[in-house]
Tab-separated table of C-alpha atoms in Angstrom:
chain	number	residue	atom	x	y	z
A	17	SER	CA	8.853	1.852	-12.342
A	18	ALA	CA	10.825	2.215	-9.540
A	19	VAL	CA	13.053	-0.681	-7.808
A	20	ILE	CA	12.744	-0.067	-4.128
A	21	SER	CA	14.962	-2.051	-1.208
A	22	GLN	CA	14.723	-1.884	2.658
A	23	LYS	CA	16.904	-3.244	5.223
A	24	PRO	CA	16.183	-5.076	7.421
A	25	SER	CA	14.146	-7.379	5.992
A	26	ARG	CA	12.909	-8.469	9.142
A	27	ASP	CA	14.142	-8.119	12.894
A	28	ILE	CA	12.767	-8.938	16.607
A	29	CYS	CA	13.786	-6.542	19.098
A	30	GLN	CA	13.324	-6.099	22.877
A	31	ARG	CA	10.694	-3.489	24.458
A	32	GLY	CA	12.266	-0.119	24.809
A	33	THR	CA	14.910	-0.343	22.224
A	34	SER	CA	14.806	1.372	18.935
A	35	LEU	CA	15.321	0.126	15.240
A	36	THR	CA	16.345	2.067	12.093
A	37	ILE	CA	14.637	1.047	8.813
A	38	GLN	CA	16.706	1.994	5.421
A	39	CYS	CA	14.835	2.497	2.406
A	40	GLN	CA	16.868	2.727	-0.815
A	41	VAL	CA	15.031	3.659	-4.364
A	42	ASP	CA	17.212	2.760	-7.861
A	43	SER	CA	16.140	6.306	-8.696
A	44	GLN	CA	15.864	9.616	-8.057
A	45	VAL	CA	12.385	10.256	-6.581
A	46	THR	CA	10.945	13.426	-4.758
A	47	MET	CA	8.490	11.799	-2.978
A	48	MET	CA	9.193	8.897	-0.531
A	49	PHE	CA	6.222	7.708	1.646
A	50	TRP	CA	6.593	5.249	5.025
A	51	TYR	CA	3.791	2.893	5.622
A	52	ARG	CA	2.659	0.738	8.588
A	53	GLN	CA	0.647	-2.479	8.228
A	54	GLN	CA	-0.126	-4.167	11.468
A	55	PRO	CA	-1.037	-7.945	11.701
A	56	GLY	CA	-3.811	-8.735	9.465
A	57	GLN	CA	-4.384	-4.948	8.800
A	58	SER	CA	-4.570	-2.365	6.018
A	59	LEU	CA	-1.875	0.076	5.502
A	60	THR	CA	-1.647	3.372	7.229
A	61	LEU	CA	0.371	6.250	6.260
A	62	ILE	CA	3.124	7.361	8.770
A	63	ALA	CA	4.842	10.344	7.235
A	64	THR	CA	5.681	11.845	4.036
A	65	ALA	CA	9.040	12.432	3.235
A	66	ASN	CA	10.450	14.839	1.039
A	67	GLN	CA	14.087	15.386	0.065
A	68	GLY	CA	15.207	18.895	1.550
A	69	SER	CA	12.337	19.460	3.988
A	70	GLU	CA	10.850	17.707	7.379
A	71	ALA	CA	8.786	14.935	7.111
A	72	THR	CA	5.012	15.297	7.190
A	73	TYR	CA	3.533	13.106	9.672
A	74	GLU	CA	-0.265	11.753	9.358
A	75	SER	CA	-2.261	12.250	12.670
A	76	GLY	CA	-1.287	9.801	15.354
A	77	PHE	CA	2.017	9.605	14.557
A	78	VAL	CA	4.798	11.798	16.056
A	79	ILE	CA	8.398	12.605	15.124
A	80	ASP	CA	9.555	11.432	18.746
A	81	LYS	CA	8.289	8.042	18.261
A	82	PHE	CA	9.210	7.932	14.441
A	83	PRO	CA	11.928	10.258	13.310
A	84	ILE	CA	12.724	9.865	9.526
A	85	SER	CA	15.658	11.052	7.484
A	86	ARG	CA	15.534	11.869	3.753
A	87	PRO	CA	19.401	12.795	3.070
A	88	ASN	CA	19.107	12.373	-0.638
A	89	LEU	CA	16.741	11.652	-3.794
A	90	THR	CA	17.275	7.852	-3.406
A	91	PHE	CA	17.336	7.177	0.246
A	92	SER	CA	15.297	7.447	3.616
A	93	THR	CA	15.278	5.857	7.123
A	94	LEU	CA	12.505	5.414	9.472
A	95	THR	CA	13.413	5.035	13.169
A	96	VAL	CA	10.925	2.895	15.422
A	97	SER	CA	12.063	4.444	19.097
A	98	ASN	CA	11.185	3.062	22.376
A	99	MET	CA	9.467	0.539	20.988
A	100	SER	CA	6.657	-1.498	22.877
A	101	PRO	CA	5.107	-4.859	21.668
A	102	GLU	CA	2.016	-2.719	19.813
A	103	ASP	CA	4.954	-1.500	17.503
A	104	SER	CA	5.028	-4.924	15.946
A	105	SER	CA	4.126	-4.417	12.348
A	106	ILE	CA	5.350	-4.542	8.676
A	107	TYR	CA	6.819	-1.102	7.729
A	108	LEU	CA	6.951	-0.247	3.926
A	109	CYS	CA	8.657	2.266	2.143
A	110	SER	CA	6.919	3.547	-0.757
A	111	VAL	CA	8.084	6.178	-3.727
A	112	GLU	CA	5.775	8.260	-6.106
A	113	THR	CA	7.088	8.196	-9.875
A	114	GLY	CA	5.550	8.619	-13.282
A	115	SER	CA	3.745	11.291	-15.091
A	116	PRO	CA	1.056	12.367	-15.673
A	117	TYR	CA	-1.011	9.777	-13.543
A	118	ASN	CA	1.435	9.208	-10.569
A	119	GLU	CA	1.873	6.011	-9.456
A	120	GLN	CA	3.301	4.825	-6.130
A	121	PHE	CA	5.912	1.645	-5.804
A	122	PHE	CA	6.353	-0.129	-2.799
A	123	GLY	CA	9.398	-1.678	-0.948
A	124	PRO	CA	9.056	-5.633	0.041
A	125	GLY	CA	8.859	-4.122	3.843
A	126	THR	CA	10.196	-4.915	6.970
A	127	ARG	CA	8.597	-7.304	9.612
A	128	LEU	CA	9.333	-5.889	13.096
A	129	THR	CA	8.590	-8.126	16.111
A	130	VAL	CA	8.824	-6.509	19.345
A	131	LEU	CA	9.266	-8.617	22.476
B	280	GLY	CA	-13.924	11.598	5.208
B	281	ASN	CA	-12.371	9.698	2.737
B	282	SER	CA	-12.720	5.774	2.828
B	283	VAL	CA	-12.556	2.508	1.241
B	284	THR	CA	-14.275	-0.253	2.039
B	285	GLN	CA	-13.584	-3.999	0.867
B	286	MET	CA	-15.515	-7.287	0.785
B	287	GLU	CA	-14.350	-9.054	4.256
B	288	GLY	CA	-12.554	-12.390	3.285
B	289	PRO	CA	-11.109	-14.887	3.000
B	290	VAL	CA	-12.319	-15.637	-0.371
B	291	THR	CA	-12.031	-19.256	-1.503
B	292	LEU	CA	-12.473	-20.331	-4.836
B	293	SER	CA	-11.757	-23.071	-7.108
B	294	GLU	CA	-9.159	-22.858	-10.058
B	295	GLU	CA	-10.890	-21.448	-13.177
B	296	ALA	CA	-13.765	-19.887	-11.077
B	297	PHE	CA	-14.932	-16.496	-11.427
B	298	LEU	CA	-13.686	-14.005	-8.970
B	299	THR	CA	-15.333	-10.738	-7.695
B	300	ILE	CA	-14.113	-8.396	-4.956
B	301	ASN	CA	-16.217	-5.916	-4.357
B	302	CYS	CA	-14.813	-2.262	-3.464
B	303	THR	CA	-16.808	0.851	-2.639
B	304	TYR	CA	-15.225	4.339	-1.953
B	305	THR	CA	-16.337	7.502	0.023
B	306	ALA	CA	-14.369	10.641	-1.509
B	307	THR	CA	-15.333	13.915	-2.397
B	308	GLY	CA	-14.822	14.677	-6.324
B	309	TYR	CA	-13.172	12.419	-8.851
B	310	PRO	CA	-10.678	10.374	-6.534
B	311	SER	CA	-8.129	8.100	-8.397
B	312	LEU	CA	-8.423	4.146	-7.694
B	313	PHE	CA	-6.430	1.242	-7.528
B	314	TRP	CA	-5.875	-2.246	-6.731
B	315	TYR	CA	-2.448	-3.597	-5.114
B	316	VAL	CA	-1.600	-7.252	-4.801
B	317	GLN	CA	0.644	-8.541	-1.982
B	318	TYR	CA	1.834	-12.101	-2.717
B	319	PRO	CA	2.841	-13.824	0.185
B	320	GLY	CA	6.161	-13.126	1.778
B	321	GLU	CA	6.418	-9.845	-0.738
B	322	GLY	CA	5.341	-6.312	-0.764
B	323	LEU	CA	2.478	-4.514	-2.397
B	324	GLN	CA	2.429	-4.193	-6.202
B	325	LEU	CA	0.018	-2.061	-8.425
B	326	LEU	CA	-2.218	-4.466	-10.272
B	327	LEU	CA	-4.242	-1.864	-12.028
B	328	LYS	CA	-6.027	1.419	-11.985
B	329	ALA	CA	-8.229	3.964	-13.178
B	330	THR	CA	-8.459	7.749	-12.893
B	331	LYS	CA	-11.598	8.982	-13.923
B	332	ALA	CA	-15.106	7.878	-13.935
B	333	ASP	CA	-16.027	4.883	-16.452
B	334	ASP	CA	-12.414	4.221	-16.948
B	335	LYS	CA	-11.527	0.762	-17.041
B	336	GLY	CA	-8.421	-0.770	-15.698
B	337	SER	CA	-6.533	-4.197	-16.499
B	338	ASN	CA	-3.750	-6.383	-15.967
B	339	LYS	CA	-2.972	-10.145	-15.609
B	340	GLY	CA	-6.645	-10.708	-16.677
B	341	PHE	CA	-7.776	-8.762	-13.763
B	342	GLU	CA	-10.473	-5.906	-14.671
B	343	ALA	CA	-12.114	-3.018	-12.529
B	344	THR	CA	-14.413	-0.332	-13.766
B	345	TYR	CA	-14.468	3.078	-12.272
B	346	ARG	CA	-18.194	3.545	-11.467
B	347	LYS	CA	-18.915	6.995	-10.124
B	348	GLU	CA	-22.816	6.612	-10.035
B	349	THR	CA	-22.055	3.451	-7.438
B	350	THR	CA	-18.862	4.778	-5.911
B	351	SER	CA	-17.401	1.581	-6.838
B	352	PHE	CA	-14.558	-0.478	-8.155
B	353	HIS	CA	-14.947	-4.137	-8.058
B	354	LEU	CA	-12.228	-6.031	-8.692
B	355	GLU	CA	-13.133	-9.305	-11.526
B	356	LYS	CA	-11.250	-12.023	-12.938
B	357	GLY	CA	-12.726	-14.801	-15.212
B	358	SER	CA	-10.960	-17.619	-14.436
B	359	VAL	CA	-8.682	-17.530	-11.258
B	360	GLN	CA	-5.410	-19.485	-10.891
B	361	VAL	CA	-3.932	-20.987	-7.921
B	362	SER	CA	-1.041	-18.281	-8.648
B	363	ASP	CA	-3.659	-15.607	-7.770
B	364	SER	CA	-3.768	-16.172	-4.105
B	365	ALA	CA	-2.655	-13.269	-2.733
B	366	VAL	CA	-4.124	-10.464	-0.592
B	367	TYR	CA	-5.814	-7.501	-2.772
B	368	PHE	CA	-6.253	-3.889	-1.568
B	369	CYS	CA	-8.455	-1.341	-3.011
B	370	ALA	CA	-7.209	2.174	-2.328
B	371	LEU	CA	-7.810	5.788	-3.841
B	372	ARG	CA	-5.998	8.949	-3.842
B	373	ARG	CA	-7.975	12.033	-3.736
B	374	ALA	CA	-8.478	14.584	-6.480
B	375	GLY	CA	-6.388	17.615	-6.218
B	376	GLY	CA	-2.884	16.897	-6.284
B	377	TYR	CA	-2.973	14.751	-3.121
B	378	ASN	CA	-0.334	12.203	-2.632
B	379	LYS	CA	-1.812	10.129	0.446
B	380	LEU	CA	-3.532	6.454	-0.426
B	381	ILE	CA	-6.215	5.368	1.358
B	382	PHE	CA	-6.302	1.665	1.664
B	383	GLY	CA	-9.136	-0.800	2.125
B	384	ALA	CA	-8.956	-3.611	4.831
B	385	GLY	CA	-7.682	-6.194	1.859
B	386	THR	CA	-9.200	-9.435	0.725
B	387	ARG	CA	-7.246	-12.497	1.138
B	388	LEU	CA	-7.967	-14.847	-1.849
B	389	ALA	CA	-7.086	-18.696	-1.690
B	390	VAL	CA	-7.669	-20.586	-5.407
B	391	HIS	CA	-7.342	-24.228	-4.809
B	392	PRO	CA	-6.319	-26.600	-7.471
């Protein structure tokens, strides 16, 4: 298993500003993921972040809006840029670990409200 | 494409009632199937999983059986408790080494004493 922490746990931001969310894992992992959970909805994958390579974004998500860093095997950041109220969501970090049936473990999430 | 369909909630039950939350999927090949649970104010936790047809995943009294013939992975529990109140998500991961999880819409369960 993996223990994942995220900072901040919640924030209220003004339109047009940016917020960087941090994700810390208690062990080294190759694959980290960022998901978005819009109010009352399911989770949608934003991007996959592997250490040492550029993040891979899902359809509908772009690097300019959601830049991601992955400086080492235990840490990643997601920035939500030029925010609008539509970006109000819970943002979750997850990691994949375990073999042979890999499992994904999720952080507690960052609840973002954009005014 | 690949997708997961869950029964709509909320599901409201009395304590000790029997629970079924339906989940069906669309995917090519043999995906891995998962149930995640999200308790109020917390992140997602893996509840159980199944990686091949006819596998039964189980944990904390919950069970789900991977049915290839009906493309289903229904979640069941014989006697729910108030502490089971949460949102339950069914998810799949495509076969072939893909990492992306595809989630259903989630089903909110409320259990009353």
